[in-house]
mmCIF file of N, CA and C in Angstrom:
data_model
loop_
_atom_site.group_PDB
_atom_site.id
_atom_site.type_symbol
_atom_site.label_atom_id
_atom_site.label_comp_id
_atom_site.label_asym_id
_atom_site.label_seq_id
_atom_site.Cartn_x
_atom_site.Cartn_y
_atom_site.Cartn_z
ATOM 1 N N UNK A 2 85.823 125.932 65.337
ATOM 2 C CA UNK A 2 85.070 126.493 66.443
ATOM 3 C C UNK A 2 86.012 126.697 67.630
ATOM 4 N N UNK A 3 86.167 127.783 68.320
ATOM 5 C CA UNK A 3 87.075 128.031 69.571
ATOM 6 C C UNK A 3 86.247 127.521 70.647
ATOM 7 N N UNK A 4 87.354 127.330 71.332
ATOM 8 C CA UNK A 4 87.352 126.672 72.832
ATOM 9 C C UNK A 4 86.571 127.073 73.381
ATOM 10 N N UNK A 5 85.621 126.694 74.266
ATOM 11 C CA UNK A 5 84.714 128.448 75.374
ATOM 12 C C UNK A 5 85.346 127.433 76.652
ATOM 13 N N UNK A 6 86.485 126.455 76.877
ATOM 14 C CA UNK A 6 86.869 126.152 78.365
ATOM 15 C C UNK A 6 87.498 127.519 78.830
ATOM 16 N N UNK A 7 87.476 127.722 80.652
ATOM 17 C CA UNK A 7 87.973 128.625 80.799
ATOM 18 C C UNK A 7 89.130 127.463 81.575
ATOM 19 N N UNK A 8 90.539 128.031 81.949
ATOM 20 C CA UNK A 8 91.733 128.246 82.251
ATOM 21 C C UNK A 8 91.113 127.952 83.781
ATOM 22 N N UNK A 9 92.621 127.232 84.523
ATOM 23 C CA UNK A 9 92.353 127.659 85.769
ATOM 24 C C UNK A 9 91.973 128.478 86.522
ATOM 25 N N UNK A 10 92.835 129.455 86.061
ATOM 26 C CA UNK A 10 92.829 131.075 86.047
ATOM 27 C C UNK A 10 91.504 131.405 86.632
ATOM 28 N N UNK A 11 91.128 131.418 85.134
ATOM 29 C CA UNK A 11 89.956 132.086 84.505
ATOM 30 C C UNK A 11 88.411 131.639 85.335
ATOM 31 N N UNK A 12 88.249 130.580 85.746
ATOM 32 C CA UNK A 12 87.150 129.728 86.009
ATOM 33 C C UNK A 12 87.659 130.355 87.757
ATOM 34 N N UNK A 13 88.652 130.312 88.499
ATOM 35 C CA UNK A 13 88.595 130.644 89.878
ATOM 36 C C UNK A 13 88.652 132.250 89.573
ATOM 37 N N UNK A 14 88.515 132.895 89.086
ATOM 38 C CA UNK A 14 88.708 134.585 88.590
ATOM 39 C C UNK A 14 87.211 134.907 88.923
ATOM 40 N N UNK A 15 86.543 133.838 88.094
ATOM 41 C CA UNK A 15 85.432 133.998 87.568
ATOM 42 C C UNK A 15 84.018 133.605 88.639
ATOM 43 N N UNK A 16 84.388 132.570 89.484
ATOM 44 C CA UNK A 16 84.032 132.674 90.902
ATOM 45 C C UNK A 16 83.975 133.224 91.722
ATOM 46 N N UNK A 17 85.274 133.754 91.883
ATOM 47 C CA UNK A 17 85.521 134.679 93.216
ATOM 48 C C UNK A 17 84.637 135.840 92.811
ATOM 49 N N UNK A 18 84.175 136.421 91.547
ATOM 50 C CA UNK A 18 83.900 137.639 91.420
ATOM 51 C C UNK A 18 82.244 137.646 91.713
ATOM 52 N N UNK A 19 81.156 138.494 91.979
ATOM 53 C CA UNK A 19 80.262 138.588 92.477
ATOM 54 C C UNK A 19 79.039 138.089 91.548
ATOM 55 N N UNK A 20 78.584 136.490 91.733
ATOM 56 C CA UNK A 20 77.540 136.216 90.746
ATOM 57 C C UNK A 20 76.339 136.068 91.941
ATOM 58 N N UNK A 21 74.819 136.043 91.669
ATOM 59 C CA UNK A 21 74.340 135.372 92.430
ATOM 60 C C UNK A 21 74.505 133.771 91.991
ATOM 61 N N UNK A 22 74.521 132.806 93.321
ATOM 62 C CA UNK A 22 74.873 131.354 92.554
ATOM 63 C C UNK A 22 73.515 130.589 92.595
ATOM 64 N N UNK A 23 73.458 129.353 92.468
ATOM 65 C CA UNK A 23 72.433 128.331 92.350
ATOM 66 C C UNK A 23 72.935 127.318 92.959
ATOM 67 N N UNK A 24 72.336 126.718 94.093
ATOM 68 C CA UNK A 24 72.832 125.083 94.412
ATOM 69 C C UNK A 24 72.012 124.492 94.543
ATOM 70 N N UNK A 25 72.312 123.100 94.305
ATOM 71 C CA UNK A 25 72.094 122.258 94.066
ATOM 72 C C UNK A 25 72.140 121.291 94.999
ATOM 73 N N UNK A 26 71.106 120.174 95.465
ATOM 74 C CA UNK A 26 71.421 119.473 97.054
ATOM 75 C C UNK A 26 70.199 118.374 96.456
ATOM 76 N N UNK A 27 71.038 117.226 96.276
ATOM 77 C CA UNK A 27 70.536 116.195 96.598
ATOM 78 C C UNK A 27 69.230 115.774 97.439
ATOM 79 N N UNK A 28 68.208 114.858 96.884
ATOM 80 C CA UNK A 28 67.049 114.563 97.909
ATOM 81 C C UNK A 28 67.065 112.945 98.394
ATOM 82 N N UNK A 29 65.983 112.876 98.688
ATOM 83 C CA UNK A 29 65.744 111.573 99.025
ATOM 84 C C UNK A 29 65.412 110.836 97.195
ATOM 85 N N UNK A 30 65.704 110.172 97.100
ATOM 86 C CA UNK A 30 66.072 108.757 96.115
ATOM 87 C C UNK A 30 64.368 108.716 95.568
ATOM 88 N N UNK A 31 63.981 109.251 94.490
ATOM 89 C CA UNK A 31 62.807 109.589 93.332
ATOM 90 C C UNK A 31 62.506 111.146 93.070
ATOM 91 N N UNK A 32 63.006 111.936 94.597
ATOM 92 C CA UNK A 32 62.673 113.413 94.419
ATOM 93 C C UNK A 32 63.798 114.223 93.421
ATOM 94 N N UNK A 33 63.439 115.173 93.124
ATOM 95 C CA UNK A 33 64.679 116.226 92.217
ATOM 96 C C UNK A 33 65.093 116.607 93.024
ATOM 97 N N UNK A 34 66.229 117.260 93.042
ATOM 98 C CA UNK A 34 67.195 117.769 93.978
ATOM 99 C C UNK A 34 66.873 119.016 94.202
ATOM 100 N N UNK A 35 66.816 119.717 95.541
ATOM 101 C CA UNK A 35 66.649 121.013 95.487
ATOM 102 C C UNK A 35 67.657 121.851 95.159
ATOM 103 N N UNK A 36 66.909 123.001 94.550
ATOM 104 C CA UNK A 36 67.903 123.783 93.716
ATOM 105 C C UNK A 36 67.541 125.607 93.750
ATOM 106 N N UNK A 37 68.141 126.386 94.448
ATOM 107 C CA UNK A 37 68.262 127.390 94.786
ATOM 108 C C UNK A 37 68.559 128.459 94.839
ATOM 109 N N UNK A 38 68.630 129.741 94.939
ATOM 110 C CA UNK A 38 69.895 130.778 94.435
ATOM 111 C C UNK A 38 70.413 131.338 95.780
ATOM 112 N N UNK A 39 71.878 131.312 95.958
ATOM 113 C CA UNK A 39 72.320 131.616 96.815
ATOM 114 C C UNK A 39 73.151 132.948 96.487
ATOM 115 N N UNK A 40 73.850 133.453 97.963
ATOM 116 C CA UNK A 40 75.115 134.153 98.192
ATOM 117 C C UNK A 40 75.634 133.428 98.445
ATOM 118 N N UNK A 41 77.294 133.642 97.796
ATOM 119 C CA UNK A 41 77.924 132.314 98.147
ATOM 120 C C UNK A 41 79.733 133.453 98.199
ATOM 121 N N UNK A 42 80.488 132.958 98.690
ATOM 122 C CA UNK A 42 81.918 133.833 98.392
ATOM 123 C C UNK A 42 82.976 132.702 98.097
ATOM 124 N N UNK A 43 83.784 133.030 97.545
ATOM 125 C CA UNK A 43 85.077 131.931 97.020
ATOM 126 C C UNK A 43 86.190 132.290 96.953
ATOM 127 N N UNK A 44 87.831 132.410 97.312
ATOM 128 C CA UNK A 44 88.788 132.528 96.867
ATOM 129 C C UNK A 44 89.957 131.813 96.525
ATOM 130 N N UNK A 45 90.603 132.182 95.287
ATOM 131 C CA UNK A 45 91.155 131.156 94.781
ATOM 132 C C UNK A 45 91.637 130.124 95.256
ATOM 133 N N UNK A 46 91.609 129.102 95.056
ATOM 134 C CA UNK A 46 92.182 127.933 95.844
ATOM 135 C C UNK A 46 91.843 127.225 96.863
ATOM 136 N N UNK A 47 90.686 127.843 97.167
ATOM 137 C CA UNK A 47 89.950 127.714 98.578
ATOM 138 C C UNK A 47 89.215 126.895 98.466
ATOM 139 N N UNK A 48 87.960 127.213 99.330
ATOM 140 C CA UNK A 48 86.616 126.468 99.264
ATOM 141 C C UNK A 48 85.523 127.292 99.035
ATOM 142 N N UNK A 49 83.891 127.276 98.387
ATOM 143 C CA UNK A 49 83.291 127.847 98.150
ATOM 144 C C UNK A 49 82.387 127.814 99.425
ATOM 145 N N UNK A 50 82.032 128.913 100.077
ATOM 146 C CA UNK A 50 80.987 129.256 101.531
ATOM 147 C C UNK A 50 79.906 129.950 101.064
ATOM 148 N N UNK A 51 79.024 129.634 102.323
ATOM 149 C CA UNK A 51 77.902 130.091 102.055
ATOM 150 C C UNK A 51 77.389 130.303 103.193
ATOM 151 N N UNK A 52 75.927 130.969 103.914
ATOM 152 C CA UNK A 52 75.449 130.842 105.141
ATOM 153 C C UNK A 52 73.695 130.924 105.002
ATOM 154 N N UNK A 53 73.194 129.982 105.391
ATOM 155 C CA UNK A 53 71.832 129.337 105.492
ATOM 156 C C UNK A 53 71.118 129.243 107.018
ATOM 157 N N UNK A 54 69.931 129.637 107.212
ATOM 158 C CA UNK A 54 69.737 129.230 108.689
ATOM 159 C C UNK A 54 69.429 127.331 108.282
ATOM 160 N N UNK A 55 70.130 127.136 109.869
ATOM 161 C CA UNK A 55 70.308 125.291 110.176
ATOM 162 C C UNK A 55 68.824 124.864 110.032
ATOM 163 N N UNK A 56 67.607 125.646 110.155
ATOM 164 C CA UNK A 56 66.192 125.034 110.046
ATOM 165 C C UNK A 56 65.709 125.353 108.730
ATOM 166 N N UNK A 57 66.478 125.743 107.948
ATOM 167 C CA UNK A 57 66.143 125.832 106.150
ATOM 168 C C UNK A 57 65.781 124.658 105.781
ATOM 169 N N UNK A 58 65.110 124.431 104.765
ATOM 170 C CA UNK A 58 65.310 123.152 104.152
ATOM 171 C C UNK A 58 66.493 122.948 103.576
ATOM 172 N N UNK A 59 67.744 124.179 103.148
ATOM 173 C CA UNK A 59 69.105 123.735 102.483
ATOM 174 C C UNK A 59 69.472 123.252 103.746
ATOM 175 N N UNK A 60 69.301 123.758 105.086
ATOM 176 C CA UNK A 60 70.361 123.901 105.984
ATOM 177 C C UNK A 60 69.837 121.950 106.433
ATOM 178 N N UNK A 61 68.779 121.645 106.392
ATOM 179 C CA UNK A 61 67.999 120.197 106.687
ATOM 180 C C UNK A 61 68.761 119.184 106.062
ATOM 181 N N UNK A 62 68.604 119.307 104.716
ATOM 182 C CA UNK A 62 69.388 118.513 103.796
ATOM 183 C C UNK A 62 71.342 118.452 103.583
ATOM 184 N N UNK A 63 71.688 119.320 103.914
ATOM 185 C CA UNK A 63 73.259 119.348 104.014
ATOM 186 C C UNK A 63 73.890 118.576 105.508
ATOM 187 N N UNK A 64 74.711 118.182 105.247
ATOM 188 C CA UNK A 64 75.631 117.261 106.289
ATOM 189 C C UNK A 64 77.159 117.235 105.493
ATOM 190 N N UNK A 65 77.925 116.708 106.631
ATOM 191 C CA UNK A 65 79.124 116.842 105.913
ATOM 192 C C UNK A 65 79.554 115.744 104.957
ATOM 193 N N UNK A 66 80.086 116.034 103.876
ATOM 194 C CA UNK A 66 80.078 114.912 102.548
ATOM 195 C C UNK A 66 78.949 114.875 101.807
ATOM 196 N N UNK A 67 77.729 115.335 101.894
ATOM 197 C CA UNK A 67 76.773 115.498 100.960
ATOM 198 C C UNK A 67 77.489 116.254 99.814
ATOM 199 N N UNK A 68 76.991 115.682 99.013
ATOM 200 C CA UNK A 68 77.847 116.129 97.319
ATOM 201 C C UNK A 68 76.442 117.213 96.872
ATOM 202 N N UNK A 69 77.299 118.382 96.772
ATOM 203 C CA UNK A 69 76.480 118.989 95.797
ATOM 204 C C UNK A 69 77.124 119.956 94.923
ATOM 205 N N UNK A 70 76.280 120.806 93.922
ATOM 206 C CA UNK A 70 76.598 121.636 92.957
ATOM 207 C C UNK A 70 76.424 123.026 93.415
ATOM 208 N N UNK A 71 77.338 123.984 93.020
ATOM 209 C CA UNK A 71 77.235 125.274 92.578
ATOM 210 C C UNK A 71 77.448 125.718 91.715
ATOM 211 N N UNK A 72 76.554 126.572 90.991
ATOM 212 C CA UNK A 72 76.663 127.178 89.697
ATOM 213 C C UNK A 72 76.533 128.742 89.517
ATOM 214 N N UNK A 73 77.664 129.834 89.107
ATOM 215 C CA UNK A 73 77.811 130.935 89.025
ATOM 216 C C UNK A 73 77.604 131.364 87.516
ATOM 217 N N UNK A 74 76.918 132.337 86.930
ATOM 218 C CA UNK A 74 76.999 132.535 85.642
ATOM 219 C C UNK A 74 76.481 134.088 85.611
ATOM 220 N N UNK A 75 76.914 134.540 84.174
ATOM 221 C CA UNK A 75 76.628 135.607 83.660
ATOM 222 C C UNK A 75 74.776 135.809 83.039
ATOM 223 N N UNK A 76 74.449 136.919 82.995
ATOM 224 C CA UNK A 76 73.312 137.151 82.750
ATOM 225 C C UNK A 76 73.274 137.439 81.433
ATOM 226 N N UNK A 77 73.958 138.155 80.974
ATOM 227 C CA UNK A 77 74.064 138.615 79.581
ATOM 228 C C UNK A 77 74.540 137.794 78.417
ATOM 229 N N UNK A 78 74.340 137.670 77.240
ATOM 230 C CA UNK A 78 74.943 137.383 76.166
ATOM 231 C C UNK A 78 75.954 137.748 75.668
ATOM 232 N N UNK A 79 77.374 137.311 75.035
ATOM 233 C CA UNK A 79 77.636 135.963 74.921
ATOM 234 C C UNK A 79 77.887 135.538 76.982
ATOM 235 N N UNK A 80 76.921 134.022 76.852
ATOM 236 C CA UNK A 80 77.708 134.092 78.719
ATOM 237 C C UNK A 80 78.721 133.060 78.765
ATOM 238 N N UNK A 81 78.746 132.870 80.207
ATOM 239 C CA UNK A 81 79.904 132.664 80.949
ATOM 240 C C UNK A 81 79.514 131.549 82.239
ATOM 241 N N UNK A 82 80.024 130.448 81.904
ATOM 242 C CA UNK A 82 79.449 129.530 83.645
ATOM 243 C C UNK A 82 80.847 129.265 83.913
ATOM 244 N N UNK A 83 80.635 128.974 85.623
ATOM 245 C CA UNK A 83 81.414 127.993 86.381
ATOM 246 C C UNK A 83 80.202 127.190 87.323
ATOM 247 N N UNK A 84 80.397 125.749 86.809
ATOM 248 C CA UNK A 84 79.481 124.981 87.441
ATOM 249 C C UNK A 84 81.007 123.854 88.434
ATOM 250 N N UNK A 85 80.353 124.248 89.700
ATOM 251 C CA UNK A 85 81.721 123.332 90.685
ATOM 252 C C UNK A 85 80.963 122.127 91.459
ATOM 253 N N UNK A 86 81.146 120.927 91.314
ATOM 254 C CA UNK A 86 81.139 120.178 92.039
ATOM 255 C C UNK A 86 81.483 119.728 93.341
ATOM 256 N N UNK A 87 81.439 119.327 94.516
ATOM 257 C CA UNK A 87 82.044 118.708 95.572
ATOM 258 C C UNK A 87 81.248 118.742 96.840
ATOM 259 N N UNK A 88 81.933 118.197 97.560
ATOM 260 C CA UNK A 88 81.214 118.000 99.075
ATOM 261 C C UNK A 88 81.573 118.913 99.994
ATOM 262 N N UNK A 89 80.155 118.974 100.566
ATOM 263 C CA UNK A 89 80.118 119.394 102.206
ATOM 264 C C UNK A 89 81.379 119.345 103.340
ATOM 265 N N UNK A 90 82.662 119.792 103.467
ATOM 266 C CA UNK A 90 83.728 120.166 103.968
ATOM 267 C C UNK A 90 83.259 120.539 105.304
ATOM 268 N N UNK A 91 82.509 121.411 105.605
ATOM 269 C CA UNK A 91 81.842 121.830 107.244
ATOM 270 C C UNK A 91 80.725 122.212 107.140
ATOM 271 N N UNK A 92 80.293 122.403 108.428
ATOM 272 C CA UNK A 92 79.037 123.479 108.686
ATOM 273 C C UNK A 92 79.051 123.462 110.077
ATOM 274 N N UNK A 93 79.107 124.929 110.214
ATOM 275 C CA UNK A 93 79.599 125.689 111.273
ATOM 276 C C UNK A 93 78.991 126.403 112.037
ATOM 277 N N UNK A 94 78.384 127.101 113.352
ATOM 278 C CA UNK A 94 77.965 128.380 113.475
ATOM 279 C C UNK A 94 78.462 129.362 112.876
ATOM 280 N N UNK A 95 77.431 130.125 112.174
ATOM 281 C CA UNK A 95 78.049 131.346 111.597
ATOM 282 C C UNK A 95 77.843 132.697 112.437
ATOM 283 N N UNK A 96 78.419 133.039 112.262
ATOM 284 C CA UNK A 96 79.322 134.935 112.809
ATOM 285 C C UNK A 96 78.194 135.657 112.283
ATOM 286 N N UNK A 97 77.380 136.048 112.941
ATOM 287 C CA UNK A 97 76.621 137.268 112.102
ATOM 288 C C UNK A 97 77.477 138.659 112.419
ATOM 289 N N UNK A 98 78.361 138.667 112.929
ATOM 290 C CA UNK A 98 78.921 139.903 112.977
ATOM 291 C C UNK A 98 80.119 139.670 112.008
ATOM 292 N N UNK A 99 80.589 138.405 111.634
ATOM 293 C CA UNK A 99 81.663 137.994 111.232
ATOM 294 C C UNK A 99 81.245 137.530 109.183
ATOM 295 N N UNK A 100 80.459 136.220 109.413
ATOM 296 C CA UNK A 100 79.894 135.669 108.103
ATOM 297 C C UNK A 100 79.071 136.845 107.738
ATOM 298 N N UNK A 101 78.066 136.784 108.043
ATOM 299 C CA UNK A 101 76.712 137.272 107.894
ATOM 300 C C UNK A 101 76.724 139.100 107.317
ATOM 301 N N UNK A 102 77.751 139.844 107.877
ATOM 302 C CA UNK A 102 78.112 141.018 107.648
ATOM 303 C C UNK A 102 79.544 140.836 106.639
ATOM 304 N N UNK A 103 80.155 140.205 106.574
ATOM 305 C CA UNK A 103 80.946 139.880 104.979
ATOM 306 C C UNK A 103 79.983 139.853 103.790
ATOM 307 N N UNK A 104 79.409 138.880 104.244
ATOM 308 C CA UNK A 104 78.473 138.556 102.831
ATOM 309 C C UNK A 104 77.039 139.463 102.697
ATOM 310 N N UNK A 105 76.517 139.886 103.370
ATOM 311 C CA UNK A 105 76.135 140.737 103.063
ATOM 312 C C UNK A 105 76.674 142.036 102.625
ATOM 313 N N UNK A 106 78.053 142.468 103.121
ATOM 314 C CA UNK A 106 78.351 143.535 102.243
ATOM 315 C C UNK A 106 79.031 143.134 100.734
ATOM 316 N N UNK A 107 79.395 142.290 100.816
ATOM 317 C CA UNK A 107 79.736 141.541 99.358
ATOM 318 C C UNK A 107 78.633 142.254 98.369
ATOM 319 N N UNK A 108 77.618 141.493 98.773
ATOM 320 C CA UNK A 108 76.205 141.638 97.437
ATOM 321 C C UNK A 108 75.884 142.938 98.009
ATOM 322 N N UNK A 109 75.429 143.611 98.793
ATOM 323 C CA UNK A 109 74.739 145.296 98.918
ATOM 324 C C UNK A 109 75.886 146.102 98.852
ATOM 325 N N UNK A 110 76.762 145.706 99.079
ATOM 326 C CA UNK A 110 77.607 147.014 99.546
ATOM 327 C C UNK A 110 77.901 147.423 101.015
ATOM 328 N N UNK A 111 78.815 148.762 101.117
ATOM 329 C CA UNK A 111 78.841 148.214 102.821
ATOM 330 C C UNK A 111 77.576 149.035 103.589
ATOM 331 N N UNK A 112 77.045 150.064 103.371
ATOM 332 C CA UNK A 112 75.602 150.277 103.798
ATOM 333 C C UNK A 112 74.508 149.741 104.015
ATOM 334 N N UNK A 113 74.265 149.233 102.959
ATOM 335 C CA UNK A 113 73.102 148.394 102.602
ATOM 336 C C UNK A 113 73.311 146.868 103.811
ATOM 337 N N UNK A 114 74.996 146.409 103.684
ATOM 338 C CA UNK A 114 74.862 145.586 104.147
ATOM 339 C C UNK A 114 74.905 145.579 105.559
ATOM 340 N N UNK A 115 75.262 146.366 105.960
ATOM 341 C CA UNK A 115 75.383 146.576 107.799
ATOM 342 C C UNK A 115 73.748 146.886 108.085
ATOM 343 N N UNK A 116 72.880 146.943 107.172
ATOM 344 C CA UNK A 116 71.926 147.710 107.396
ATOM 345 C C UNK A 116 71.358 146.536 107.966
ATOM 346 N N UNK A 117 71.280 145.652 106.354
ATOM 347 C CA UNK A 117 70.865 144.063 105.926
ATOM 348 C C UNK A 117 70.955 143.266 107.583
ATOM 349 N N UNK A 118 72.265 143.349 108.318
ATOM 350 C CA UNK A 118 72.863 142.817 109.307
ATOM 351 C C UNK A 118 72.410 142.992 110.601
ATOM 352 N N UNK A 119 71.509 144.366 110.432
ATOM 353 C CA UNK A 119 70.831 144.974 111.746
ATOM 354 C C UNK A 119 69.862 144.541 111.887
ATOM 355 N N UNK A 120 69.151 144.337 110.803
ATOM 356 C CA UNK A 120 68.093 144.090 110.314
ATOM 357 C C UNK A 120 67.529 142.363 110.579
ATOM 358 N N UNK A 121 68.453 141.345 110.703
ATOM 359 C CA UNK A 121 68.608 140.248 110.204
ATOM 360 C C UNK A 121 68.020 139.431 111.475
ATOM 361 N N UNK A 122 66.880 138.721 111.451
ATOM 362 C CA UNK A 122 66.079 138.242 112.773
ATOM 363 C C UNK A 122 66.905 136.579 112.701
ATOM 364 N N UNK A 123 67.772 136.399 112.000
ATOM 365 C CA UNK A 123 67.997 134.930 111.994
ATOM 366 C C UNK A 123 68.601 134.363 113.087
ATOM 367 N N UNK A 124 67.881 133.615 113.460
ATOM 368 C CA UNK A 124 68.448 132.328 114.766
ATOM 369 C C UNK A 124 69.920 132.128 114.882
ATOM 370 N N UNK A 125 69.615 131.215 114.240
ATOM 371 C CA UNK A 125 70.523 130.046 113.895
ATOM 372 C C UNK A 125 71.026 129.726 112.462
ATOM 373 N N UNK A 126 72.258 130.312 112.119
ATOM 374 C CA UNK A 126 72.836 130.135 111.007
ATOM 375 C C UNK A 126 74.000 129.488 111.269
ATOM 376 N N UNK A 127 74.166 128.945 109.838
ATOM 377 C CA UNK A 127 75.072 128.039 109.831
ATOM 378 C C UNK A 127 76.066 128.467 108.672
ATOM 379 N N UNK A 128 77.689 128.401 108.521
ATOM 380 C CA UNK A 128 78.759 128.506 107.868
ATOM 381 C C UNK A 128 78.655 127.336 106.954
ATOM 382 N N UNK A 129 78.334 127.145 105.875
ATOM 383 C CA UNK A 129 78.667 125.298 104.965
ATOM 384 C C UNK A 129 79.791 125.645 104.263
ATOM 385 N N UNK A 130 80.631 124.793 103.987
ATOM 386 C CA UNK A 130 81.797 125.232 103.303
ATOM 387 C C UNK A 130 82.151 123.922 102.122
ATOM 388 N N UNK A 131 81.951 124.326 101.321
ATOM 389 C CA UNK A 131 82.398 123.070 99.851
ATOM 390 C C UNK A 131 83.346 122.829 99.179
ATOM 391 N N UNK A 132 83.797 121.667 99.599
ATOM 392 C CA UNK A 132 85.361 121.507 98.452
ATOM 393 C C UNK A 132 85.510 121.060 97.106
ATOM 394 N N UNK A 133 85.693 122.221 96.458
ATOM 395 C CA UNK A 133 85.582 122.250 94.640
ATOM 396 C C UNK A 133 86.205 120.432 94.449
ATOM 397 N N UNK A 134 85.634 119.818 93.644
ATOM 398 C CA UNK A 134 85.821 118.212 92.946
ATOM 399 C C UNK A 134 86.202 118.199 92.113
ATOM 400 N N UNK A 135 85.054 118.950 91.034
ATOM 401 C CA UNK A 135 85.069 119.041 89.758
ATOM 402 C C UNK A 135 84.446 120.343 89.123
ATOM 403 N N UNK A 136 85.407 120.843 87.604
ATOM 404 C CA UNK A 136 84.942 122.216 87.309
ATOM 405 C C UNK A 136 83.993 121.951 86.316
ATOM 406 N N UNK A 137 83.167 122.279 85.628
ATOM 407 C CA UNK A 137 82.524 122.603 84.247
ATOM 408 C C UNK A 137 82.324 124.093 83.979
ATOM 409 N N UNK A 138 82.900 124.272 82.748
ATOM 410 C CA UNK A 138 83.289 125.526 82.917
ATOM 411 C C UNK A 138 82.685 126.025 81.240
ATOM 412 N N UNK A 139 82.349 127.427 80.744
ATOM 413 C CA UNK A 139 82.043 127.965 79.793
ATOM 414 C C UNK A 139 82.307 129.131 79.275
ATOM 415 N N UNK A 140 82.906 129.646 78.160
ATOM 416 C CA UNK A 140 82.906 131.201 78.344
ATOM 417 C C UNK A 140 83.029 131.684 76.672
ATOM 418 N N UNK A 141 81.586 131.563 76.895
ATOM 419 C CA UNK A 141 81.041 132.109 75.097
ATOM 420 C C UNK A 141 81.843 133.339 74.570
ATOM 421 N N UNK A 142 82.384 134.424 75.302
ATOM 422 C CA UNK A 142 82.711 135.733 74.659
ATOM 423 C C UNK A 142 84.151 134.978 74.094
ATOM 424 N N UNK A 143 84.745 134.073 74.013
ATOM 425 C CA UNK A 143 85.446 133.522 72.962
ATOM 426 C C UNK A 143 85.788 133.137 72.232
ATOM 427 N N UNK A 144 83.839 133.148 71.496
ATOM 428 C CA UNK A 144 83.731 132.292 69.982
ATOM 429 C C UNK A 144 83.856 133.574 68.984
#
C-alpha cells in the first residue's frame, strides 16, 4: 500500500493554496469544541491567519496560546488533507483595508472582493495568527 503522507513540501504547497478551512477551538471542559469553516491564508513557513469579528463566538473563545486546529482539504475524490495543529501566536486589530481586502480577494477574486470590502458592516475585527505544532497530513491521489 503507498504512502498518502505528504512531504514538507507538499503539505505547506497544499495550504497555502485556496481551501475553505475548518477550525477547531476548544470549550469549556464537558462541551465539544467549536468547529467552523473559515478563510484562512498561509505561507510557507509562516503562520496560518485568519480574521473574525472580536464579538464572534470564535473571536470570544480565542486568546493567545489557546491550542487549536485547522483543517484544509479537497472536495473531490481521491482527497487530500492538511490538518495543522498549534496555538494562538496573536490577535490583532485587523486592516479592513489591509486584512480584510487580502482575504477577501483571495476567495472572490479581486472584484467580488473589493466589493465584499465595501460592503462589510464589521466593527471590530480581529487578525488571529497560529503557529503550525503539528502536521497530519493525507494525499489519496497516491494510492
Amino acid at each position: 500500500m503507498a504512502d498518502t503522507r505528504m512531504s514538507v513540501q507538499e503539505r505547506e504547497t497544499f495550504l497555502a493554496d485556496i481551501h475553505v478551512g475548518v477550525l477547531s477551538i476548544p470549550r469549556k471542559e464537558g462541551k465539544a469544541p467549536l468547529t467552523v469553516p473559515i478563510w484562512y491564508d498561509y505561507e510557507p513557513g509562516g503562520e496560518v491567519w485568519l480574521i473574525m469579528g472580536r464579538q464572534s463566538l470564535k473571536g470570544r473563545l480565542l486568546q493567545a496560546g489557546t491550542a487549536v486546529t485547522v483543517v484544509a482539504q479537497t472536495e473531490d475524490s481521491p482527497c487530500q488533507y492538511v490538518s495543522v495543529e498549534g496555538r494562538v501566536s496573536a490577535i490583532e486589530p485587523a486592516s479592513k483595508e489591509v486584512d480584510l481586502k487580502h482575504m477577501a480577494i483571495r476567495y472572490l477574486g479581486h472584484k467580488m472582493g473589493v466589493a465584499y470590502v465595501a460592503d462589510s458592516t464589521e466593527e471590530e475585527s480581529v487578525r488571529v495568527s497560529i503557529s503550525p505544532e503539528r502536521w497530519f497530513t493525507a494525499d489519496y491521489t497516491k494510492r
